[in-house]
Coordinates of C-alpha atoms and ligand atoms in Angstrom, one line a residue:
X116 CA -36.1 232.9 49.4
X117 CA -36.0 230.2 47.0
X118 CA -38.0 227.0 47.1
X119 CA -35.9 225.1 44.8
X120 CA -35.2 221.6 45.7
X121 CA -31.3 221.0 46.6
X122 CA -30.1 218.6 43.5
X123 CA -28.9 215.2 45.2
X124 CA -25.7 215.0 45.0
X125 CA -24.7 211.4 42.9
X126 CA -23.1 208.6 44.6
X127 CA -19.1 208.5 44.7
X128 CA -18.5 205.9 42.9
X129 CA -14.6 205.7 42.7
X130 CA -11.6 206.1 40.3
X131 CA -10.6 202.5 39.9
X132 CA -12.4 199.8 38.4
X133 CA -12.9 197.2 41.7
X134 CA -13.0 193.8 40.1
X135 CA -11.1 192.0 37.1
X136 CA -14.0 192.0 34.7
X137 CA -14.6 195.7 35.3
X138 CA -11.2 196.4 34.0
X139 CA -11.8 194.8 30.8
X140 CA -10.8 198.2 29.1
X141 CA -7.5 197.3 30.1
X142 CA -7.5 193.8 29.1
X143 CA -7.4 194.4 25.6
X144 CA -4.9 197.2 25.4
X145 CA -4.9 197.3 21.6
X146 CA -8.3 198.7 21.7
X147 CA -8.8 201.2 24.3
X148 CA -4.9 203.0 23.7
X149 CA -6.6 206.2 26.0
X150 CA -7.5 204.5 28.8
X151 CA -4.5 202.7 28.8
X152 CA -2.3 205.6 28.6
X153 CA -4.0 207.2 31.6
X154 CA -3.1 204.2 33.4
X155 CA 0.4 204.2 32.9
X156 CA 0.7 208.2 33.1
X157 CA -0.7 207.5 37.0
X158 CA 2.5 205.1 37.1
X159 CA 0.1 202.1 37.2
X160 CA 0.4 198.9 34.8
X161 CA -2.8 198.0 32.9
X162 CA -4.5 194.7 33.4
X163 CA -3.4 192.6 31.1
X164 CA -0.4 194.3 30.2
X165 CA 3.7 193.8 31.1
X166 CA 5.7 196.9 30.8
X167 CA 9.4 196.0 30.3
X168 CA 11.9 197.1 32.2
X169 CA 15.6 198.2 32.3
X170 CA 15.0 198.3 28.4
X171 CA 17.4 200.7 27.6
X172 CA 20.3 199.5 30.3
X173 CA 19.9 196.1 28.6
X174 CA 19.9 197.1 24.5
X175 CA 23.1 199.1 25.3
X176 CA 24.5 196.2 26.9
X177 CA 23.7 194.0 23.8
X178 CA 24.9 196.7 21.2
X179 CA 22.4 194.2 18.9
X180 CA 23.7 194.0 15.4
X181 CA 21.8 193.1 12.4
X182 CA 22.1 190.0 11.2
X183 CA 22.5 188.7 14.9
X184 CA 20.8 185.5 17.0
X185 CA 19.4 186.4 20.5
X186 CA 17.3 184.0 22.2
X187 CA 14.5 185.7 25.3
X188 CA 14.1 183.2 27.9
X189 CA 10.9 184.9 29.2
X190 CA 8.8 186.0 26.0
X191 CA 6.1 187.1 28.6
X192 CA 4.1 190.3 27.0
X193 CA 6.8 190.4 24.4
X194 CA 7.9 193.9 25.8
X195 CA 11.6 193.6 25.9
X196 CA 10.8 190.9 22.5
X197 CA 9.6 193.7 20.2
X198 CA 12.3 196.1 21.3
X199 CA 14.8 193.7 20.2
X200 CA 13.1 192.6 17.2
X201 CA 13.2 196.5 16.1
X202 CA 17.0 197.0 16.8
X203 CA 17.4 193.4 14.8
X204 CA 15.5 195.1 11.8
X205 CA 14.2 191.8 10.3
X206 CA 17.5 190.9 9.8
X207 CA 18.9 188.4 11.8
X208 CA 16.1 186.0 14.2
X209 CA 15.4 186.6 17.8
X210 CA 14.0 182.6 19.6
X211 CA 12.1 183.1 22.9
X212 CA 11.3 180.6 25.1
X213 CA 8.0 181.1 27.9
X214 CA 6.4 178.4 30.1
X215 CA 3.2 180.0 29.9
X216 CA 0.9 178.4 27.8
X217 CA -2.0 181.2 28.3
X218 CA 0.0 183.9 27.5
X219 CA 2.2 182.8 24.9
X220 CA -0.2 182.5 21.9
X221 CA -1.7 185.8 23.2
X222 CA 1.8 187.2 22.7
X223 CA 3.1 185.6 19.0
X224 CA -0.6 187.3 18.2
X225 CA 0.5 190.6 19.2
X226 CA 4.2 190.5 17.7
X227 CA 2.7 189.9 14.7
X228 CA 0.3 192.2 14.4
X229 CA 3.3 194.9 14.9
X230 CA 4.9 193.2 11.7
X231 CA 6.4 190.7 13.0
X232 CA 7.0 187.0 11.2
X233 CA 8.2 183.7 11.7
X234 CA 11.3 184.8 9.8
X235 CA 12.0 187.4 12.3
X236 CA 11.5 185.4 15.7
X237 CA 10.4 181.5 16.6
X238 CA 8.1 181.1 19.9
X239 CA 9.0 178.0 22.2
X240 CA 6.2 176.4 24.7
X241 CA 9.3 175.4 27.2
X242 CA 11.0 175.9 30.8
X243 CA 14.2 177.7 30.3
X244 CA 15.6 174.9 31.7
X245 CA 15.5 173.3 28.9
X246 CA 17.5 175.5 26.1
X247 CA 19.1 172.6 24.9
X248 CA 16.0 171.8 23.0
X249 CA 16.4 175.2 20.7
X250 CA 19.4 173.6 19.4
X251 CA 21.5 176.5 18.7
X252 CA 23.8 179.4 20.4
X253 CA 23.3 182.9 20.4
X254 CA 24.8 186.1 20.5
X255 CA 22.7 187.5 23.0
X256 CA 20.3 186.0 25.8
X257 CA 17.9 187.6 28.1
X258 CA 15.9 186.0 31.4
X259 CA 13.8 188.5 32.8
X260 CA 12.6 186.6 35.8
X261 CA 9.7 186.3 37.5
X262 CA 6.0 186.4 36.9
X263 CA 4.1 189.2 34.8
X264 CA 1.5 191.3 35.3
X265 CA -0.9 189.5 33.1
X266 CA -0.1 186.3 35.5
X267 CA -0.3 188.4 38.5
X268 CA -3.6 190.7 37.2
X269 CA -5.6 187.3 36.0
X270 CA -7.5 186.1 39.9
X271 CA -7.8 182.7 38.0
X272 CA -4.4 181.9 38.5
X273 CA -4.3 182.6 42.1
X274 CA -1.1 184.8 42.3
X275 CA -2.4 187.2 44.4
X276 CA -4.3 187.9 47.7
X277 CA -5.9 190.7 46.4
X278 CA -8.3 189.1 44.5
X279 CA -9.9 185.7 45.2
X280 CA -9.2 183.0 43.0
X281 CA -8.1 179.4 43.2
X282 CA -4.8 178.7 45.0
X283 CA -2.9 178.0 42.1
X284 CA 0.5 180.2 41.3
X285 CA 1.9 177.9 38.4
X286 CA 3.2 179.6 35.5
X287 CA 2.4 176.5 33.6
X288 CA -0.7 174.9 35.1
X289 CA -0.3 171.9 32.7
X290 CA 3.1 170.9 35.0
X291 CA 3.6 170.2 38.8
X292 CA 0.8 170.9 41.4
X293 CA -1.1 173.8 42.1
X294 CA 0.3 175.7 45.9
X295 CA -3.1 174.6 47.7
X296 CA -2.1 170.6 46.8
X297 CA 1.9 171.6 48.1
X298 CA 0.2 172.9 51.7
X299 CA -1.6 169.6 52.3
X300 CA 1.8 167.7 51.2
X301 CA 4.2 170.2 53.4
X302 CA 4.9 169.3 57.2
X303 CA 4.7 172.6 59.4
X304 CA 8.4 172.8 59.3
X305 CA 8.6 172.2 55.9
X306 CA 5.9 175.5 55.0
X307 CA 8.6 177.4 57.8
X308 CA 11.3 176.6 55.6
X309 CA 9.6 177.7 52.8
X310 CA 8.8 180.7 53.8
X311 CA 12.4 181.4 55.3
X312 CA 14.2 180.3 52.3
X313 CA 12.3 181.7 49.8
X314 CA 10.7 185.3 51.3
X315 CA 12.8 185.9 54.4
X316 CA 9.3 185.6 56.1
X317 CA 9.3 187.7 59.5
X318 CA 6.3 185.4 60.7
X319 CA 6.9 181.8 59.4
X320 CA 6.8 180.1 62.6
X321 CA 3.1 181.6 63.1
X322 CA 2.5 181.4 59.9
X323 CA 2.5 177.5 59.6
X324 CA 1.5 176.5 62.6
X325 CA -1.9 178.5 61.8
X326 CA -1.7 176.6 58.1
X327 CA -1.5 173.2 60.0
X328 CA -4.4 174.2 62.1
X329 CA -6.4 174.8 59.3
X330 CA -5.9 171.8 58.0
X331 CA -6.5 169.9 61.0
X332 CA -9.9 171.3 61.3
X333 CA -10.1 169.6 58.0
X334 CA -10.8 173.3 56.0
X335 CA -9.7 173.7 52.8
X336 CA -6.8 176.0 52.0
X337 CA -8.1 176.0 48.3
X338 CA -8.7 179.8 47.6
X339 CA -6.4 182.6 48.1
X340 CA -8.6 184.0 50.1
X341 CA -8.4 181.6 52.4
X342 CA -4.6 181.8 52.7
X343 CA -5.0 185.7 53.3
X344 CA -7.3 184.9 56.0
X345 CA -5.2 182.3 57.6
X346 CA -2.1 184.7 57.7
X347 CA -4.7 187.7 59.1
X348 CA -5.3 185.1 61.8
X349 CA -1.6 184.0 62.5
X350 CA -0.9 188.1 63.1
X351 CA -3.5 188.6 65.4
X352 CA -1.1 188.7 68.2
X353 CA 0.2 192.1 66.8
X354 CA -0.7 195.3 68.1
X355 CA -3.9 196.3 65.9
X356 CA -2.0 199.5 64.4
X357 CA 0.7 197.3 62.8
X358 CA -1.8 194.7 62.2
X359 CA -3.3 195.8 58.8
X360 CA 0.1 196.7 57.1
X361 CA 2.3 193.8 58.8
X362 CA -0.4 191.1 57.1
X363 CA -0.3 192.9 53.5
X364 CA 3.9 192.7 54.1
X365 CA 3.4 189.0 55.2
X366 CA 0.7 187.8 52.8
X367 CA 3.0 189.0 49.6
X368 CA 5.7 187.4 51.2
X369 CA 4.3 184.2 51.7
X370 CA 2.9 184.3 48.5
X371 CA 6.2 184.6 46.6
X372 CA 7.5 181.7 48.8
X373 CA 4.9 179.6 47.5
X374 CA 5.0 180.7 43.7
X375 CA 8.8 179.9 43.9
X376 CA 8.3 176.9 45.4
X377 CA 5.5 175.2 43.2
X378 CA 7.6 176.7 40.2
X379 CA 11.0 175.2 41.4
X380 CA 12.1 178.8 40.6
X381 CA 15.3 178.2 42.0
X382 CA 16.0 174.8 41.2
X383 CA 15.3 175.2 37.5
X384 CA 17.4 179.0 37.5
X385 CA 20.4 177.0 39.1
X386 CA 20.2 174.4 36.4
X387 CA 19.6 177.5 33.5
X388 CA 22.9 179.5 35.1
X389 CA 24.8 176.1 34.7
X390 CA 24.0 175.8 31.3
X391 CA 24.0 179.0 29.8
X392 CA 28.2 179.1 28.8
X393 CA 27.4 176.6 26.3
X394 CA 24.6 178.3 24.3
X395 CA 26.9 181.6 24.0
X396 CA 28.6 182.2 21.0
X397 CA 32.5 183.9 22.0
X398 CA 31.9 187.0 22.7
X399 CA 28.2 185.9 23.4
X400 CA 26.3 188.3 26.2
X401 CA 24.0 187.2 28.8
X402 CA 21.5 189.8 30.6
X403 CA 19.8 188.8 33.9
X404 CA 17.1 190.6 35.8
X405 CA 15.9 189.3 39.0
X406 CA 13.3 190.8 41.5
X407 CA 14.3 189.3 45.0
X408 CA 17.7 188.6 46.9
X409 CA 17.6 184.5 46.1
X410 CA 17.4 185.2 42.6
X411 CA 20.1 187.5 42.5
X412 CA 22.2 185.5 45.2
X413 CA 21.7 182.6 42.0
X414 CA 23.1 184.7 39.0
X415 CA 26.0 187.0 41.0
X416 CA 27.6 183.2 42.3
X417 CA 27.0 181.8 38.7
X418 CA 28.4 184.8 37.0
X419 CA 31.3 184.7 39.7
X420 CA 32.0 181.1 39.3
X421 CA 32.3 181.5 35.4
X422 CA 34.5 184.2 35.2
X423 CA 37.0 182.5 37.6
X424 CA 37.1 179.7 35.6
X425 CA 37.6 182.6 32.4
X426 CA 34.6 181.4 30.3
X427 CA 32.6 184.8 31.3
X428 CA 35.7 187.5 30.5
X429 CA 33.6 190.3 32.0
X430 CA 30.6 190.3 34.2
X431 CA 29.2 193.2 35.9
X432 CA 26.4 194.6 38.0
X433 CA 24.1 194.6 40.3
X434 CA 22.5 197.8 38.3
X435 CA 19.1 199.2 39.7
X436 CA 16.5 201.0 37.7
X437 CA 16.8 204.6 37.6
X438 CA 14.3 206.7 40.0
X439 CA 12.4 208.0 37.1
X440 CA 11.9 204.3 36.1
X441 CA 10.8 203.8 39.4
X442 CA 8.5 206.6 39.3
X443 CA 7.0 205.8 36.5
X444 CA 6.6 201.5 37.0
X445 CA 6.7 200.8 40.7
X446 CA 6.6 197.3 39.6
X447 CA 10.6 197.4 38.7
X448 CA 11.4 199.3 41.8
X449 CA 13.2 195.6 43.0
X450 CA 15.0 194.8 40.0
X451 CA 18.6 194.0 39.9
X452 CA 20.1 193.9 36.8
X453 CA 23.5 191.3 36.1
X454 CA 25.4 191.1 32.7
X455 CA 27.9 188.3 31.5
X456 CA 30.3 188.2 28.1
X457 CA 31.5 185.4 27.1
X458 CA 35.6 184.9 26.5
Ligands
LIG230 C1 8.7 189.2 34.1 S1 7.9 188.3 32.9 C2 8.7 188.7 31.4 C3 8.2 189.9 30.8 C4 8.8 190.2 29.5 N1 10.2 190.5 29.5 C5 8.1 191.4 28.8 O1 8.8 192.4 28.5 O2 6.9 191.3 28.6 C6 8.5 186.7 33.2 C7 8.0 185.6 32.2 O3 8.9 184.5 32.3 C8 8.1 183.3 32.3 N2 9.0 182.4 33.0 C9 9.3 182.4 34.3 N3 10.1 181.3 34.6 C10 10.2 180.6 33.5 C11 10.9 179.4 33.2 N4 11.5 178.7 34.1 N5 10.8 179.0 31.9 C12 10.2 179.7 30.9 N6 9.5 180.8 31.2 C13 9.5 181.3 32.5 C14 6.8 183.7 33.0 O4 5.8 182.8 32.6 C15 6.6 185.1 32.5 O5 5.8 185.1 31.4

């Protein structure tokens, strides 16, 4: 028999990084390509990363020709940017427009470090809404709606419940107020009809009345924390089974209600739909992706009303990702993808 002590077996310490900072391989993709890569192969996004999607769906819609000028209305990572700059070939100029103002500079960095120049694209600090101010039309035009993932993946900006951070959700935190100021300024019906319109929201009517309590006990609703505690509270009723999954469902519904209410998501997409005929060149193509059923709602009765009137001669779509894009970026598993040609 031998007396040899049994070696301790070392703590488990887990697969995933568990805060932000620990992922800080990930934040600077250009760096640390192999741990990036093993992200994506697990069909995960990196911090600090956007991974484009419907790329190839949208190029062979454009059929981009040298020469040509496209404008992307949400520059974001520059994924679906750089692809188009490579088919353009430095010839020809690509504008893109992103509200952002964290991001963006972080972006023109990395498009020019893949050989990019100012003679090959032009970077614009601006709302989409606001195209005008390019002052030019284009062949082609992409809006890939929506937040990114470096929005989504940075706890400062208070996009999501799974991390705490200050209830913010602006894309441009320079503009508007941050969601925690809207709450205090909403009426319970008003943060019902918020969540109605702009999530479909199962549990609005619990929902805000637990918000108004909450601020009648004079708490603050000021981290997103918070919030997620206050929707965990307003589900209590359910049967404890459901409870766990049905507040997940609810919290990232009620957090896209805010974001697209502090962002006037649809108020300044209406006003981009209306607009868009006139910064098309004939012949002119328009791409829209959209992640939720408003959005998409938006573009198919724009599209619709164009092409009845004959300015769009063709418009087509809804078209979905493909299941092996699905597999491999969960993320664009709710796109909808909506094309338009101008007569
Ligand atoms: C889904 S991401 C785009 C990702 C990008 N296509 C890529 O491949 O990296 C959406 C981007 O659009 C921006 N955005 C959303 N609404 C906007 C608006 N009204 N005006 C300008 N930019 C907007 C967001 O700030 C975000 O960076």
């Amino acid at each position: 028999m031998t007396t040899e002590k049994p070696k301790r077996r070392e703590r488990y310490k887990g697969t995933y990084p568990k805060t932000f900072n620990q992922k800080y391989k990930e934040q600077n993709p250009e760096k640390y390509q192999e741990t990036i890569l093993k992200v994506i192969e697990k069909g995960n996004t990196p911090a600090g990363m956007h991974r484009p999607i419907m790329t190839t769906e949208i190029l062979d819609f454009f059929d981009i020709k040298e020469g040509q000028i496209g404008l992307d209305l949400t520059l974001g990572y520059g994924g679906h940017t750089s692809q188009m700059l490579n088919v353009l070939n430095h010839k020809g100029h690509l504008h893109a427009t992103d509200q952002d103002p964290i991001e963006l500079p972080k972006t023109k960095e990395r498009l020019e470090s893949q050989g990019f120049t100012s003679s090959d694209f032009t970077l614009h600090h601006l709302n989409f809404k606001d195209l005008d101010l390019i002052g030019q039309t284009f062949d082609f035009i992409l809006a890939d709606l929506g937040v990114s993932s470096m929005q989504i993946d940075d706890p400062k900006r208070g996009f999501t419940f799974k991390q705490d951070g200050p209830l913010d959700l602006r894309m441009n935190p320079s503009e508007g107020v941050p969601a925690s100021i809207r709450l205090q300024e909403l009426t319970t019906d008003e943060i019902e009809g918020m969540l109605i319109e702009n999530a479909d929201e199962v549990y609005a009517h619990q929902i805000a009345l637990e918000i108004t309590k909450e601020k009648h006990s004079g708490n603050p609703i000021d981290t997103t924390k918070a919030l997620y505690q206050i929707i965990k509270n307003a589900l209590a009723f359910l049967p404890k089974n459901d409870r766990d999954d049905a507040t997940k469902k609810a919290a990232t519904r009620t957090f896209q209600a805010l974001r697209i209410d502090v962002n006037s998501e649809y108020e300044v997409l209406f006003e981009l739909l209306d607009k868009l005929p006139n910064f098309l060149n004939p012949g002119g193509k328009v791409a829209i992706l959209s992640f939720h059923s408003g959005e998409d709602r938006l573009v198919k009765k724009a599209f619709k009303h164009f092409y009845n009137e004959g300015i769009y001669k063709q418009i087509d779509g809804p078209i979905s990702p493909s299941n092996d894009e699905i597999y491999q970026n969960p993320r664009s598993r709710s796109a909808k993808l909506r094309t338009a040609i101008k007569t």
